[in-house]
Coordinates of C-alpha atoms and ligand atoms in Angstrom, one line a residue:
X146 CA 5.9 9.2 12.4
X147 CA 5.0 5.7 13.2
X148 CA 7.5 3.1 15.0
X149 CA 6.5 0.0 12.7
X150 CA 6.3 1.4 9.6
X151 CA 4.5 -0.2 6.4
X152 CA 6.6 -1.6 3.6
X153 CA 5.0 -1.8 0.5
X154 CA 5.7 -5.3 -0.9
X155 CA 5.5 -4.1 -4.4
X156 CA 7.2 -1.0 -5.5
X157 CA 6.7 0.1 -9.5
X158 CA 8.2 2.7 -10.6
X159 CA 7.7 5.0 -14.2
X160 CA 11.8 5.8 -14.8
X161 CA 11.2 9.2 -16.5
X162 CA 13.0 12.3 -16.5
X163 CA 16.3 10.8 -17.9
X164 CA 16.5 13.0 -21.3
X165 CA 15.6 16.4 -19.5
X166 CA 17.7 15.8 -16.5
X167 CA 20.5 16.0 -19.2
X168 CA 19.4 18.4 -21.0
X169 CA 19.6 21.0 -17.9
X170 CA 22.8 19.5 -17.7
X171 CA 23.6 21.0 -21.4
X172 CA 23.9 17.1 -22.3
X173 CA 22.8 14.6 -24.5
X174 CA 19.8 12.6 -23.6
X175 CA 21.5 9.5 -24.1
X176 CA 23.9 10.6 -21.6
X177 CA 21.1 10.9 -19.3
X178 CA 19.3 7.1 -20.6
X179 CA 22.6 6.1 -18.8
X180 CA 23.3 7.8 -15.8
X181 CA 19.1 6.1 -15.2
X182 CA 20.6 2.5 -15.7
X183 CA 23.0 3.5 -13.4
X184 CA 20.1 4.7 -10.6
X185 CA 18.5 1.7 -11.5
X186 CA 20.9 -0.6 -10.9
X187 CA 21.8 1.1 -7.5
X188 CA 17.9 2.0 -6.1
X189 CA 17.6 -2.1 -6.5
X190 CA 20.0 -3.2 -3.6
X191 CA 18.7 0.3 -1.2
X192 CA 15.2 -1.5 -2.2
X193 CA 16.0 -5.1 -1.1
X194 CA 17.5 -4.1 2.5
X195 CA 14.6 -1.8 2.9
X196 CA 12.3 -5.2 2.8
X197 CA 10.4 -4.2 -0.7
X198 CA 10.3 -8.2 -2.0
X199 CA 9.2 -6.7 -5.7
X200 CA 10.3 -3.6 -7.5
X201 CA 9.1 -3.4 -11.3
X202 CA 10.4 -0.6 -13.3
X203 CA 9.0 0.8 -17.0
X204 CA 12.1 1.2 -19.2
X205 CA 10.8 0.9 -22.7
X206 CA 6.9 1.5 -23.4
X207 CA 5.0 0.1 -26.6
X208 CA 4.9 3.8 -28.0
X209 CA 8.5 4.8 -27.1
X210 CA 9.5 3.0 -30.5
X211 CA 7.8 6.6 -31.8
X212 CA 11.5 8.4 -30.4
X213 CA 13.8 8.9 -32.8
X214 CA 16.1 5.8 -34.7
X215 CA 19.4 7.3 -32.7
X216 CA 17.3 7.3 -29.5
X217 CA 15.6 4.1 -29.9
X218 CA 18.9 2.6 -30.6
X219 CA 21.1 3.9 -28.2
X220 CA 18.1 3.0 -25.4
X221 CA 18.4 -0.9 -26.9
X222 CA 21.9 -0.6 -26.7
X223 CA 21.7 0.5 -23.0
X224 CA 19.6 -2.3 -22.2
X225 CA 21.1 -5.0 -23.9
X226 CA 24.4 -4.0 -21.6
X227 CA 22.4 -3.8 -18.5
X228 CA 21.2 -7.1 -19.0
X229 CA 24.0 -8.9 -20.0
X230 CA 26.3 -7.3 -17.1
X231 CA 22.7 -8.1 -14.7
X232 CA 23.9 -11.9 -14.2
X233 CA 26.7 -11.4 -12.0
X234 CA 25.3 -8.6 -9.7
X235 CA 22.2 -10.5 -9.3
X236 CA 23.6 -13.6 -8.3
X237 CA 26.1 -11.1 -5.8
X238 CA 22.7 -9.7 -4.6
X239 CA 20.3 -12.7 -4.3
X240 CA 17.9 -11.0 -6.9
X241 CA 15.9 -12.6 -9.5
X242 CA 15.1 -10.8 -12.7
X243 CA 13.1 -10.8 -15.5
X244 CA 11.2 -9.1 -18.3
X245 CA 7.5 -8.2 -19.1
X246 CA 6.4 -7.0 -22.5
X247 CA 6.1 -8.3 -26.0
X248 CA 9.6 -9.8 -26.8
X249 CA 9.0 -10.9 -30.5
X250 CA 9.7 -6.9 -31.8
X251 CA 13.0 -7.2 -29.4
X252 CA 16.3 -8.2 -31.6
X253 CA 17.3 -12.0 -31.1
X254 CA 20.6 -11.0 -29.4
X255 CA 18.3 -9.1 -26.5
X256 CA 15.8 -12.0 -26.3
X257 CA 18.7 -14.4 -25.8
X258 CA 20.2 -12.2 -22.8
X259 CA 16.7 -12.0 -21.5
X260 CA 16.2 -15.3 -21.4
X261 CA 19.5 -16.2 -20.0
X262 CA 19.3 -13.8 -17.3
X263 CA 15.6 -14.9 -16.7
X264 CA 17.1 -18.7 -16.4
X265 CA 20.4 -17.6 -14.0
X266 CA 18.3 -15.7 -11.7
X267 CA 15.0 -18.1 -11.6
X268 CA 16.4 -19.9 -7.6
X269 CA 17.4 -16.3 -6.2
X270 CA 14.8 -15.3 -3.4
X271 CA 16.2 -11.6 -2.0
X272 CA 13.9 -9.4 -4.2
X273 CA 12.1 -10.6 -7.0
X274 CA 12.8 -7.2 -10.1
X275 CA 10.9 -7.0 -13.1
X276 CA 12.1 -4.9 -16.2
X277 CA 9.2 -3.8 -18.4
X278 CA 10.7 -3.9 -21.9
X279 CA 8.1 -2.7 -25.2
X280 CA 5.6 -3.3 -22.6
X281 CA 2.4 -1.5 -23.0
X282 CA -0.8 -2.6 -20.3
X283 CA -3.0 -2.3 -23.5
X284 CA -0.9 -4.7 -25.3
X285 CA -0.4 -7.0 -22.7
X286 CA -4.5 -7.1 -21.8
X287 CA -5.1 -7.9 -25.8
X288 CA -2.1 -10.3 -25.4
X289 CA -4.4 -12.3 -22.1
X290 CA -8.0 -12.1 -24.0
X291 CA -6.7 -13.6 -27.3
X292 CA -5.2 -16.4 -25.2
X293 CA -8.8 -16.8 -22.8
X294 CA -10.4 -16.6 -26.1
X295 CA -8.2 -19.4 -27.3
X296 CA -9.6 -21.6 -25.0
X297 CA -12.9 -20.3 -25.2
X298 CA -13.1 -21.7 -29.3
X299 CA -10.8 -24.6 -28.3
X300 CA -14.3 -25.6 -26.2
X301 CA -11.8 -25.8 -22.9
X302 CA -13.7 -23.0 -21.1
X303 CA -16.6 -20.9 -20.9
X304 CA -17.6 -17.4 -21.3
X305 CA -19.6 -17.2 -17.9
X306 CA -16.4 -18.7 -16.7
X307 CA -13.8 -16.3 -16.9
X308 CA -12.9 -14.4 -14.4
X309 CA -10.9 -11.5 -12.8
X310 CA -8.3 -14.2 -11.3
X311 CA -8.0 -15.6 -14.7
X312 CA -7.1 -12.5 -16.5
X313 CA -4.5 -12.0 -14.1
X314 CA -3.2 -15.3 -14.3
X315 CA -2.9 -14.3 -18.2
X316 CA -1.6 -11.1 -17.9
X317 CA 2.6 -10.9 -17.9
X318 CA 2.6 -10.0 -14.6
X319 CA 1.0 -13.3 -13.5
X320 CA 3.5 -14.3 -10.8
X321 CA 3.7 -10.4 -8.8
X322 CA 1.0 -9.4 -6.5
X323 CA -0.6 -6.3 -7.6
X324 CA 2.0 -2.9 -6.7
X325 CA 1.4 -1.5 -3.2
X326 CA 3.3 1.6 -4.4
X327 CA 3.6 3.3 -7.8
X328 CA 6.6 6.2 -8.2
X329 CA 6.7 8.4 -11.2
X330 CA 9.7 10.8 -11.6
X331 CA 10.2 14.0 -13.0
X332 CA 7.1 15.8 -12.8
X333 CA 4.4 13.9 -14.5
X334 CA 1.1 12.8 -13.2
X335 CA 0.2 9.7 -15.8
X336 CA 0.8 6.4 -16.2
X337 CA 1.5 6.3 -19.7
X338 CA 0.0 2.6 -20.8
X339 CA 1.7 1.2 -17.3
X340 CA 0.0 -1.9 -15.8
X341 CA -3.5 -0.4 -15.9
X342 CA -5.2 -3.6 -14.9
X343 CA -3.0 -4.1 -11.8
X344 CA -3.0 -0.7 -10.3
X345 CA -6.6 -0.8 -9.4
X346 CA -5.5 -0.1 -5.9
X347 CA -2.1 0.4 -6.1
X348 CA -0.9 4.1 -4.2
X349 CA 0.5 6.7 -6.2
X350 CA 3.6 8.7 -5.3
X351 CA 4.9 11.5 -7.7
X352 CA 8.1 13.3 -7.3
X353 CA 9.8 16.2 -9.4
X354 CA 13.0 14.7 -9.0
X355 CA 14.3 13.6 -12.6
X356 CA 14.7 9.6 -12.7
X357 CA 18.5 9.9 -12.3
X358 CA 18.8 11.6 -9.1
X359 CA 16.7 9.3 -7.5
X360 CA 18.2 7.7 -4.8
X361 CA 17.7 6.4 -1.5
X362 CA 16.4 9.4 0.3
X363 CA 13.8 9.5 -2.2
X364 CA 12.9 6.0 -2.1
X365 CA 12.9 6.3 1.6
X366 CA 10.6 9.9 1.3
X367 CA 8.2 7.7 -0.9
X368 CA 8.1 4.6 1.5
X369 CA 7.0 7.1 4.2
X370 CA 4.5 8.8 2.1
X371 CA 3.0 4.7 1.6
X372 CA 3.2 4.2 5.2
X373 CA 1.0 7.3 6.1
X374 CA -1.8 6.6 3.9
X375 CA -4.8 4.5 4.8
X376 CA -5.7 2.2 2.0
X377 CA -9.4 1.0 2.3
X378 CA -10.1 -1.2 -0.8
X379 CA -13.5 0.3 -0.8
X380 CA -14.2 -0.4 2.5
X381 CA -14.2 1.5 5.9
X382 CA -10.1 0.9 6.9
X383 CA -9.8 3.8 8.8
X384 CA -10.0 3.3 12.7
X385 CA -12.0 6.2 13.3
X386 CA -14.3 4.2 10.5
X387 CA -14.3 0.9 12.2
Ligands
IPE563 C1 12.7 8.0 -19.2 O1 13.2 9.2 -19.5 C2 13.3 6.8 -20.1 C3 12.4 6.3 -21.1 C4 11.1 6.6 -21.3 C5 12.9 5.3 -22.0 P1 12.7 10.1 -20.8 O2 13.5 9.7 -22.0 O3 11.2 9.9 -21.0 O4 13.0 11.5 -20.3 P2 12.2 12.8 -20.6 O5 10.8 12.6 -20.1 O6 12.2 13.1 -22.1 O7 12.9 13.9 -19.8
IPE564 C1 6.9 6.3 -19.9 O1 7.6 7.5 -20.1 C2 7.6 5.2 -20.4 C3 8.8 4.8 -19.7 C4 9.2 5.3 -18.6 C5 9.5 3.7 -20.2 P1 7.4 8.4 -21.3 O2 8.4 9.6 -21.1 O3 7.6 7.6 -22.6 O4 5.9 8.9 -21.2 P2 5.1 10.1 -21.7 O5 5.3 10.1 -23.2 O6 5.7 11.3 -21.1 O7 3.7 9.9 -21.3
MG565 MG1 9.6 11.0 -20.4

């Protein structure tokens, strides 16, 4: 293995596995949905002294609203604690949060600890962590073209104009670089509606390991996996290329 490993600056990670890890466990899902806030909550501080300046997980897609009512409410519920008791250990851990995905379908009392989280958190430099919350990449990219075409009626700006920079500037992930490295859990090879726009490069890392057994030996396992491959961006990258 090398001596200076690669960090990937951006880590994203697709949390899944949480309802069948408890199910082998003869439990209930939601008993799983919280055991992976818990994992969460913990693979963020093994993340920030490993160097990774952005993790971005997928906790609550566009079409997960499709599970059912007890699921989808007991997953809110879940969330609304995490980010409510999020302030404190942030500030303990020099992390900044916040939230992509459409918040208007969120209730009031979640957009209010969002945004007071979001607001807490904005100065703290450690390790920037973004929670994607009824996101959907699909939702988001009609979200950025209605806005460009906005501007486009309002006479400010040009078709021929717009370009790849200004969709990203428009999408909700404006302020993150694009992920290096993309983690799925528990088996499955998809992306399920995750940032499709910024993962044109991104590497991809699957594991078998359900989302809340993942822990710093498998972050660590993945980060390897990152540093051994040779990302070319279309080009020739490789040394024996050069
Ligand atoms: C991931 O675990 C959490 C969410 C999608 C909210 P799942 O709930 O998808 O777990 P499985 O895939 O059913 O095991
Ligand atoms: C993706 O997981 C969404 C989140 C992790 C929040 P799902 O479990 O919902 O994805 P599919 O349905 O297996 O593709
Ligand atoms: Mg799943």
């Amino acid at each position: 293995m090398e001596e200076n490993k690669k960090i990937p600056q951006h880590v994203a990670i697709i949390l899944d596995g949480n309802g069948r890890w408890a199910k082998a466990k003869g439990l209930p899902r939601n008993y799983g949905h919280k055991q992976g806030a818990k994992a969460v909550e913990d693979i963020l501080v093994v993340a920030r002294d490993m160097g990774i300046k952005y993790l971005t997980v997928y906790a609550f897609s566009t079409e997960n609203w499709n599970r059912p009512e007890t699921e989808v409410s007991a997953l809110m519920m879940i969330l609304r604690q995490y980010l409510k008791s999020s302030i404190k250990k942030s500030m303990k851990n020099n992390v900044r949060c916040q939230v992509i995905g459409e918040r208007s379908k969120l209730s009031s009392d979640i957009q209010d600890a969002i945004n007071e989280l979001e607001t807490a958190t904005a100065g703290n430099t450690g390790l920037t962590f973004t929670i994607a919350i009824n996101y959907g990449s699909r939702d988001e990219i009609v979200r950025a073209v209605r806005k460009i075409a906005a501007e486009c009626e309002d006479g400010k700006l040009k078709p021929e104009d717009i370009s790849e920079e200004m969709i990203s500037n428009n999408l909700d992930t404006a302020n993150l670089p694009d992920p290096d490295l993309m983690i799925r859990t528990c088996g499955e090879q998809r992306l399920s509606n995750f940032l499709l726009w910024q993962c044109a490069y991104t590497e991809f890392y699957y594991t078998d390991i359900a989302w809340p057994d993942f822990d710093e030996k498998q972050l660590q396992m993945a980060v390897d996996a990152y540093g051994n491959r040779n990302r070319k961006f279309g080009g020739l990258k490789n040394d024996s290329e050069a």
